[in-house]
Short mmCIF file of C-alpha atoms and ligand atoms in Angstrom, two decimals:
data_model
loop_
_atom_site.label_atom_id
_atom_site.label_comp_id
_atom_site.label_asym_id
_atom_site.label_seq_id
_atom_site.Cartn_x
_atom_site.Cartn_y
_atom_site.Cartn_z
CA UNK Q 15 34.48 10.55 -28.12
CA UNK Q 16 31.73 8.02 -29.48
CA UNK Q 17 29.79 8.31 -26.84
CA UNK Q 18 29.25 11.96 -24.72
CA UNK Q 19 25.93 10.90 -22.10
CA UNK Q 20 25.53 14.13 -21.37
CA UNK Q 21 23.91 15.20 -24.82
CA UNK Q 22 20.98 13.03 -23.12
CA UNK Q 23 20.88 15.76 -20.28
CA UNK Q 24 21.16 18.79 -22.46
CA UNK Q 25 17.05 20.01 -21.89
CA UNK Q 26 14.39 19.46 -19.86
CA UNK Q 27 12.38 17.89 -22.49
CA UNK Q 28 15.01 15.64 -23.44
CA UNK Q 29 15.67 14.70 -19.93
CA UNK Q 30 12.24 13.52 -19.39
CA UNK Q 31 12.29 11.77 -23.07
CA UNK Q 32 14.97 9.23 -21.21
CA UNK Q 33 13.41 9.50 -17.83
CA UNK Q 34 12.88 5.81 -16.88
CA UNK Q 35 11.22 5.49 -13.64
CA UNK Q 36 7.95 7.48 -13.04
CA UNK Q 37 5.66 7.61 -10.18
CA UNK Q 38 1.92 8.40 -10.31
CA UNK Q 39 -0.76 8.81 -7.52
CA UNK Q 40 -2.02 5.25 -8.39
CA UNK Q 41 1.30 3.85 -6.70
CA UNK Q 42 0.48 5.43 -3.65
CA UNK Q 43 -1.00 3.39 -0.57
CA UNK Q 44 -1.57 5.79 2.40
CA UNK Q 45 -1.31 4.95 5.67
CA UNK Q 46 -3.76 6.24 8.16
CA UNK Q 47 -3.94 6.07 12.32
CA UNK Q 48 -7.69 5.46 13.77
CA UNK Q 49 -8.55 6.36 17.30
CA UNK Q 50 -11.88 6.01 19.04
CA UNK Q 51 -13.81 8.63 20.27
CA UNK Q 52 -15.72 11.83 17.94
CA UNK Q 53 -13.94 14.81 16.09
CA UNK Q 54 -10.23 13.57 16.93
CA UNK Q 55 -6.99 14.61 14.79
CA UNK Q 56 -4.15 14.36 16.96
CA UNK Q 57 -1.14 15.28 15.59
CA UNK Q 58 1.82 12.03 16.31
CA UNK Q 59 4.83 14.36 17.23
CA UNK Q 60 7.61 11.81 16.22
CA UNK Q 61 5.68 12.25 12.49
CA UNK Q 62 4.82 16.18 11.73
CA UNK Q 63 1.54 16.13 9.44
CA UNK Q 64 0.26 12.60 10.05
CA UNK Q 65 -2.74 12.59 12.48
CA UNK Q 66 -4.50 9.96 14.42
CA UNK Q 67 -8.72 9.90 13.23
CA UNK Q 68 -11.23 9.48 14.96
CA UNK Q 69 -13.97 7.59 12.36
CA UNK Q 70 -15.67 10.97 11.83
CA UNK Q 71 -12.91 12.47 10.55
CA UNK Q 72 -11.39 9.58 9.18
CA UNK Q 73 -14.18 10.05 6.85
CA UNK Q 74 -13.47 13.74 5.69
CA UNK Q 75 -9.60 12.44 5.44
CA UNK Q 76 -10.22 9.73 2.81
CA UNK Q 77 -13.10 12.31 1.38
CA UNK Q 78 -10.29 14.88 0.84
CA UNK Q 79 -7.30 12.13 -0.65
CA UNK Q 80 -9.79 10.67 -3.03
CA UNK Q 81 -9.80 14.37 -4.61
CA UNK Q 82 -6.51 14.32 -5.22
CA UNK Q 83 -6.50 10.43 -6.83
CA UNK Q 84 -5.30 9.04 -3.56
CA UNK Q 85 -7.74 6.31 -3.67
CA UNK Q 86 -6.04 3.34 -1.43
CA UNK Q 87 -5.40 2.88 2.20
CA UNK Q 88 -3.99 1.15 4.70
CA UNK Q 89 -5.68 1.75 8.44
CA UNK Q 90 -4.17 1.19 11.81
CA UNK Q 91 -5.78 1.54 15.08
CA UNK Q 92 -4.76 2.78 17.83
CA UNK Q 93 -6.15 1.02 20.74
CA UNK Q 94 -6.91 1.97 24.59
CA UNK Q 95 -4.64 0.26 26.83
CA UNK Q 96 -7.80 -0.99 29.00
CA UNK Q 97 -9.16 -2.87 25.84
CA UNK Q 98 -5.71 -4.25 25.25
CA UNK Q 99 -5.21 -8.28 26.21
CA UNK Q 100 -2.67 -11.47 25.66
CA UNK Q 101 -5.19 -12.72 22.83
CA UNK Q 102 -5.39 -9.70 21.30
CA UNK Q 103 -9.62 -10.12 21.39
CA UNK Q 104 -10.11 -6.59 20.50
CA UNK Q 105 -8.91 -7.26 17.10
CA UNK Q 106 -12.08 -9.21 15.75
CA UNK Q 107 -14.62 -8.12 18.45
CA UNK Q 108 -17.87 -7.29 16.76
CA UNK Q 109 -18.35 -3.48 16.55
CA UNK Q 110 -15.04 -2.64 17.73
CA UNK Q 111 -13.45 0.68 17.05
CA UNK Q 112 -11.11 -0.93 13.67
CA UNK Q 113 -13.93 -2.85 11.90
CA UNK Q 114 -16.05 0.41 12.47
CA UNK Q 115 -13.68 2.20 10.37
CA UNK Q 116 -12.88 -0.09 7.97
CA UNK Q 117 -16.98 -0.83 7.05
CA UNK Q 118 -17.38 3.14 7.26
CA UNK Q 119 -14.72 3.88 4.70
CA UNK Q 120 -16.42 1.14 2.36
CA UNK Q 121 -19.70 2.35 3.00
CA UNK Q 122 -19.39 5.64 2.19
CA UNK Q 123 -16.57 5.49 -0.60
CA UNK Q 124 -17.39 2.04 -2.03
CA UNK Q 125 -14.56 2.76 -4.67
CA UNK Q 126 -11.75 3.20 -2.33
CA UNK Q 127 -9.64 0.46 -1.47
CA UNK Q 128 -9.02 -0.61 1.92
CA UNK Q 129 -6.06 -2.55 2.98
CA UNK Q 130 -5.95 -3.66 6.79
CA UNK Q 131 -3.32 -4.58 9.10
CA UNK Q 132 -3.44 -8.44 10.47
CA UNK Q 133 -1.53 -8.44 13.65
CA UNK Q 134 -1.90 -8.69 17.32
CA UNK Q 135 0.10 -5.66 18.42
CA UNK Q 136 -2.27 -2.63 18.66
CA UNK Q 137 -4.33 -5.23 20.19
CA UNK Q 138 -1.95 -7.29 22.52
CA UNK Q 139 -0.92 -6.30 26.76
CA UNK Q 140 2.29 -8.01 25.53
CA UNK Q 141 2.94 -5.61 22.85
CA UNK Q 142 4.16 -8.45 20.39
CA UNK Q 143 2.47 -9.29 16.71
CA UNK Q 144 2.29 -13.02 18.13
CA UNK Q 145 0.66 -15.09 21.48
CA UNK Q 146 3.36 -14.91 24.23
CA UNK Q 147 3.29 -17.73 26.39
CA UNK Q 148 6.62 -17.78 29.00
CA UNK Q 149 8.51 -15.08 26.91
CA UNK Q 150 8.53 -17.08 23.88
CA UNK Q 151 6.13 -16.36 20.61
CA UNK Q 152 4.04 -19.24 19.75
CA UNK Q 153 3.40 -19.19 15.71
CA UNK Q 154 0.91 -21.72 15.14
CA UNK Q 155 -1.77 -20.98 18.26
CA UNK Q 156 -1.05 -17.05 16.52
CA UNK Q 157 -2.36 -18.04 13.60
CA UNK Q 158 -5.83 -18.57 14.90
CA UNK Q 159 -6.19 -15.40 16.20
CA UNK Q 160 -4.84 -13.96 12.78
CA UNK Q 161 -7.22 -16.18 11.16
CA UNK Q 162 -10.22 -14.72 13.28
CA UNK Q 163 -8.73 -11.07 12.49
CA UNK Q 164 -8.59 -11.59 8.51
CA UNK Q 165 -12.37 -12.73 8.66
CA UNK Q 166 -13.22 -10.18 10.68
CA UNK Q 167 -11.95 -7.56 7.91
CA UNK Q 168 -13.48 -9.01 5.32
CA UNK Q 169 -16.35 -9.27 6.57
CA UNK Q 170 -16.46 -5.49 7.23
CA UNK Q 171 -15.60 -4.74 3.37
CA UNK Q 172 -11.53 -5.04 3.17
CA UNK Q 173 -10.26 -5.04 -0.15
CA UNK Q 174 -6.86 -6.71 1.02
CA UNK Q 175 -5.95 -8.31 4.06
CA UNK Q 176 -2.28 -7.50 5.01
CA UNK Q 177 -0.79 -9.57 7.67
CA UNK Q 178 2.45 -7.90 9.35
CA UNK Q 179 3.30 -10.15 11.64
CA UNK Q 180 6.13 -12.56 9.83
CA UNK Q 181 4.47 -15.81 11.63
CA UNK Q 182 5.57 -18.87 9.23
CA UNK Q 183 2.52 -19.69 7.55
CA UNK Q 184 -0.17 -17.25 7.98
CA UNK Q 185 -0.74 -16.21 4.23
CA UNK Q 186 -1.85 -19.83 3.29
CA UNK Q 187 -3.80 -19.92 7.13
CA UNK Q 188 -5.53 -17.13 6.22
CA UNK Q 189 -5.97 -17.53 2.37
CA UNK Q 190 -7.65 -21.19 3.35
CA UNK Q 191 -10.35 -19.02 6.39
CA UNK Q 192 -11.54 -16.32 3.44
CA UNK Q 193 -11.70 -18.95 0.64
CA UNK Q 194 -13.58 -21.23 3.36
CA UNK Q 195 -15.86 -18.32 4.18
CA UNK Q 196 -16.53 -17.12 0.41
CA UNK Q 197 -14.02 -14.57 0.26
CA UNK Q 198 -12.38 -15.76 -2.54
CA UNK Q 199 -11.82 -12.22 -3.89
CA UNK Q 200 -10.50 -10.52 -0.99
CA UNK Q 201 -6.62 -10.51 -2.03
CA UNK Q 202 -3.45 -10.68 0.22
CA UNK Q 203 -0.49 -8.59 0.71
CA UNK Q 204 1.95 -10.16 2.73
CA UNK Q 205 4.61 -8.69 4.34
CA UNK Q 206 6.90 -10.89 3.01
CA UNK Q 207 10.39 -9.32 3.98
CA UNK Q 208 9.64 -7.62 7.33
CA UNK Q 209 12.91 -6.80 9.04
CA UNK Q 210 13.63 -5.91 12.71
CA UNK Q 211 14.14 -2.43 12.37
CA UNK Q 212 14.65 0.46 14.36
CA UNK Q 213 12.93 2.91 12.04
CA UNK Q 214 9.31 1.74 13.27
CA UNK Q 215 9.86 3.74 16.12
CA UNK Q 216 7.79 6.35 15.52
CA UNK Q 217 4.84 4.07 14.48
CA UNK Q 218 5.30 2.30 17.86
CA UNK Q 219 4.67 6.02 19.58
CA UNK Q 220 1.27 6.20 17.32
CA UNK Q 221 -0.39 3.56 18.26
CA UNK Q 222 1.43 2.90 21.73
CA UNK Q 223 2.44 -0.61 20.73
CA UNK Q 224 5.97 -0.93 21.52
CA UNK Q 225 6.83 -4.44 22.80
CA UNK Q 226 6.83 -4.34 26.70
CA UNK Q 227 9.25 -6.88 26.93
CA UNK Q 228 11.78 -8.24 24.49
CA UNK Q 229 12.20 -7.63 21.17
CA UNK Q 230 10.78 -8.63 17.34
CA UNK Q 231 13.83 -10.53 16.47
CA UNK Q 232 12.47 -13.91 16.60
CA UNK Q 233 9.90 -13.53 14.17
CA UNK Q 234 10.81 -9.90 12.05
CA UNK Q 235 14.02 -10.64 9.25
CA UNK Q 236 17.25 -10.17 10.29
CA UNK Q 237 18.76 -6.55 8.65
CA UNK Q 238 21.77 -8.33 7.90
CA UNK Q 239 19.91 -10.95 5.26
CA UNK Q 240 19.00 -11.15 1.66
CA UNK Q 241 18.86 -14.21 0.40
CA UNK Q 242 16.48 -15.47 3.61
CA UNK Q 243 14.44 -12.90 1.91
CA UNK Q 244 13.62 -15.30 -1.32
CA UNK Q 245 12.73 -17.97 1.47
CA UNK Q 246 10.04 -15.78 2.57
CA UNK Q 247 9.08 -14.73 -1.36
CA UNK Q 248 8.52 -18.78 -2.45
CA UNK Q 249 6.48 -19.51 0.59
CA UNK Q 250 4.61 -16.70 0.57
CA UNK Q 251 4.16 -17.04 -3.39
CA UNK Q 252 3.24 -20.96 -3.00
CA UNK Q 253 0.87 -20.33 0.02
CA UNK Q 254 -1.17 -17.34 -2.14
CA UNK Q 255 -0.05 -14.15 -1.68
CA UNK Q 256 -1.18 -11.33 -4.27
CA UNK Q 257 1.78 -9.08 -3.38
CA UNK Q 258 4.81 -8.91 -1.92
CA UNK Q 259 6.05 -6.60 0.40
CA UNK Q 260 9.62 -5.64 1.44
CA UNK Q 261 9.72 -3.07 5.25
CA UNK Q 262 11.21 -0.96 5.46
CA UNK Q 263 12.14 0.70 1.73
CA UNK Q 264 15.18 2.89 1.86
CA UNK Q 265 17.66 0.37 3.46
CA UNK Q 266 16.57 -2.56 1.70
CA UNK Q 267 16.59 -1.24 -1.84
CA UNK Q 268 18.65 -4.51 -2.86
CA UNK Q 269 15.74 -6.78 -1.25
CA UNK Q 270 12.82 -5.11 -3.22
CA UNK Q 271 15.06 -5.39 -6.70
CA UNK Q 272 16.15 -9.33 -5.53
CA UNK Q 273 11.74 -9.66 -4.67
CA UNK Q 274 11.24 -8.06 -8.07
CA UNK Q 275 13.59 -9.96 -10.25
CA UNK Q 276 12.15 -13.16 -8.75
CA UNK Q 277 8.75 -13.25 -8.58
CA UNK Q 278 6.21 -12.31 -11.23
CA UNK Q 279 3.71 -10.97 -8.41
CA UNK Q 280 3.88 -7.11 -8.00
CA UNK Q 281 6.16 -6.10 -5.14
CA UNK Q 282 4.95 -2.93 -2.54
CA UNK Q 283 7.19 -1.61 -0.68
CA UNK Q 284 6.66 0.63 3.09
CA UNK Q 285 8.47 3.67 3.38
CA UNK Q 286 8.17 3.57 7.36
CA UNK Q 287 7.60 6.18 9.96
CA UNK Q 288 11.36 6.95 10.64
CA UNK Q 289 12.14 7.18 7.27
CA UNK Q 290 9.48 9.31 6.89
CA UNK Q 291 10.52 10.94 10.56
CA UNK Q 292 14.15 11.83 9.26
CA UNK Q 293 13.17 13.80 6.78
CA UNK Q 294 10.53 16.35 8.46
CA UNK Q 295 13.10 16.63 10.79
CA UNK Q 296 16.42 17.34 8.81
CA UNK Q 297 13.61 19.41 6.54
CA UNK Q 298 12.46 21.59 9.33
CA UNK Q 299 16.05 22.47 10.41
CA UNK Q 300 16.34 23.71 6.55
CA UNK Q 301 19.15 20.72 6.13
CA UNK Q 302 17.33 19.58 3.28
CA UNK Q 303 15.28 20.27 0.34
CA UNK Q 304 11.93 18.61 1.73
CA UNK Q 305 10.46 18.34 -1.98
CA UNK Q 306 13.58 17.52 -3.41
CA UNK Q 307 14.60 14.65 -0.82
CA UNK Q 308 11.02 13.27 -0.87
CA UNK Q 309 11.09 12.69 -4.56
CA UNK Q 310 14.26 10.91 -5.14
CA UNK Q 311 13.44 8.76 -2.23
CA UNK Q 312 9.95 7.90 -3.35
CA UNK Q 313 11.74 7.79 -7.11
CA UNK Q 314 14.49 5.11 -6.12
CA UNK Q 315 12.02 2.91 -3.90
CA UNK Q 316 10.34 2.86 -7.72
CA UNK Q 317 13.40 2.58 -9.44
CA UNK Q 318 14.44 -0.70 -6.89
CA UNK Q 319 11.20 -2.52 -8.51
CA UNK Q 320 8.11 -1.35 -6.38
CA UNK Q 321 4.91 -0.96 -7.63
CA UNK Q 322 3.09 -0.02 -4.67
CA UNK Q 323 4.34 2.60 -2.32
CA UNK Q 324 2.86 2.82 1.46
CA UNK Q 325 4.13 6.16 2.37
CA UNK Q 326 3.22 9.16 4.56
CA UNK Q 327 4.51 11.07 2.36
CA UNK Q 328 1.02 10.66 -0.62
CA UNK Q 329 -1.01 12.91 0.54
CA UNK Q 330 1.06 16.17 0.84
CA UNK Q 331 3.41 14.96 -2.36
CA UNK Q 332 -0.08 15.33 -4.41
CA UNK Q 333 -1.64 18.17 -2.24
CA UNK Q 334 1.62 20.31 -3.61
CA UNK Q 335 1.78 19.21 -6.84
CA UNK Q 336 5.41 16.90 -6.48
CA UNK Q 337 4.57 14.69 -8.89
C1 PBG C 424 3.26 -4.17 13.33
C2 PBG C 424 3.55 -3.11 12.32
C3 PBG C 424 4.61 -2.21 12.41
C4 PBG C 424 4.52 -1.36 11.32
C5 PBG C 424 3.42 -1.76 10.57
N1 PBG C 424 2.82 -2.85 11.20
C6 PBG C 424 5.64 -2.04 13.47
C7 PBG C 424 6.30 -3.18 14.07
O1 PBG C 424 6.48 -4.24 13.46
O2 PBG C 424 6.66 -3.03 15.23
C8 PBG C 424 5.49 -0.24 11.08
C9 PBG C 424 5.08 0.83 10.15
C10 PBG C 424 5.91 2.06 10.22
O3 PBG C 424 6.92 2.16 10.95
O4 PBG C 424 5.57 3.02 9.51
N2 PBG C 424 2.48 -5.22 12.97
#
């Protein structure tokens, strides 16, 4: 035999010698649920370990990540039903219980960096990322109200403005409002291939913002697709986006190495809350090595091409020592 791969497996050492994909805190984007009121951490129960902050503690939260070189975020709120309406008003509402958080975090950890959520969900009585007007989901009169929402984060100290929502056009809507209002250096990451999924389930029970009617098919990526994906990567590319981002990770490993070997932007990817959800679970039944399982799936969403990972899984990967 010529060739015998294994005598690259023979040690430790030389394992990691040929290891080729490596993952460091600094890929790490955590995600982190807001709710109003003072000295709140509710546990969500679909997603063991992830909590819902009040601002207070949101505070101590981000103090306690930045310790461990978990230095980026990405906040979502969770919103009271009674502040809820169809144009989502909340969402840029001076003082409300998001912008609080966001200018918070900056204030007090200036070198942190805040990535928002731009999309009417949390915010809508319809329950749907865009204006519903006779059961259908308007795009353009949505980006307004996206528009308005963008400002409003950037105005409160956002670092990048993230918009979810998969309306055509937004990323060059909104890089055109924070250009036109000085922001020039507030950066986008767009969601760029955001599939219709059924593993944002337990997000949905976090912040209560499961559709009331109807589903996200009309505007969220068919699972089925790829190559629609590179549709979505040139616009999004052409209109301005700094990043691009492929939801969920684990079954679209093919779309984040497609994103990656055409674009020269770096590609994030979101590890959702049911991928996330499947593992506590099978983990706390002892069906799987929780450390084990967690690594090779953070390992091959950085092996597909991601730079960035937005995971639930950062904090408690570096509070143990995974890495
Ligand atoms: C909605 C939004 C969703 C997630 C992030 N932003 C859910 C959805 O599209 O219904 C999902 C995140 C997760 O599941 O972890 N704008």
């Amino acid at each position: 035999m010529l060739q015998r791969p294994r005598r690259n497996r023979k040690s430790e050492v030389i394992r990691q010698m040929v290891q080729e994909t490596h993952i460091s805190a600094a890929n790490f984007i955590f995600p982190l649920f807001i709710v109003d009121g003072t000295n709140q951490k509710v546990e969500v129960a679909s997603m063991p370990g992830i909590y819902r902050y009040s601002v207070d503690n949101l505070l101590r939260e981000v103090e306690s990540c930045a310790k461990l070189g978990l230095m980026a975020f990405d906040l979502f709120p969770n919103i009271e039903e009674s502040l809820k309406d169809k144009y989502a008003t909340e969402s840029h509402r001076d003082g409300s219980l998001y912008l609080r958080a966001i200018k918070e975090v900056k204030q007090n950890f200036p070198e942190v960096c805040v990535v928002t959520d731009v999309a009417m969900d949390p915010y809508s009585s319809d329950g749907h990322d865009g204006l519903v007007e006779n059961g259908e989901i308007l795009n353009d009169e949505t980006l307004e109200i996206l528009g308005k929402m963008a400002l409003a984060h950037a105005q409160n100290g956002a670092d990048i403005i993230a918009p979810s929502d998969m309306m055509d056009g937004r990323v060059g809507y909104i890089r055109k409002v924070l250009d036109d209002n000085k922001f020039t250096n507030v950066s986008i990451m767009s969601y760029t291939a955001k599939y219709a999924s059924a593993f944002y389930g337990p997000f949905r029970d976090a912040l209560n913002s499961a559709p009331k009617h109807g589903d996200k098919k009309t505007y969220q990526m068919n699972p089925a697709n790829q190559r629609e994906a590179l549709i979505e990567a040139r616009l999004d590319e052409y209109e301005g986006a700094d990043f691009l981002m492929v939801k969920p990770a684990l079954s679209y490993l093919d779309v984040i190495k497609l994103l990656k070997d055409n674009t020269e932007l770096p590609v994030a990817a979101y590890n959702v809350s049911g991928e996330y959800a499947m593992v506590k679970a099978a983990a706390k039944n002892g069906w799987l090595n929780e450390q084990r399982a967690t690594m090779e799936i953070l390992t091959s969403i950085r092996r597909a091409g991601a730079t960035s990972i937005l995971t639930y899984h950062a904090k408690e990967v570096l509070e143990k020592g995974w890495l």
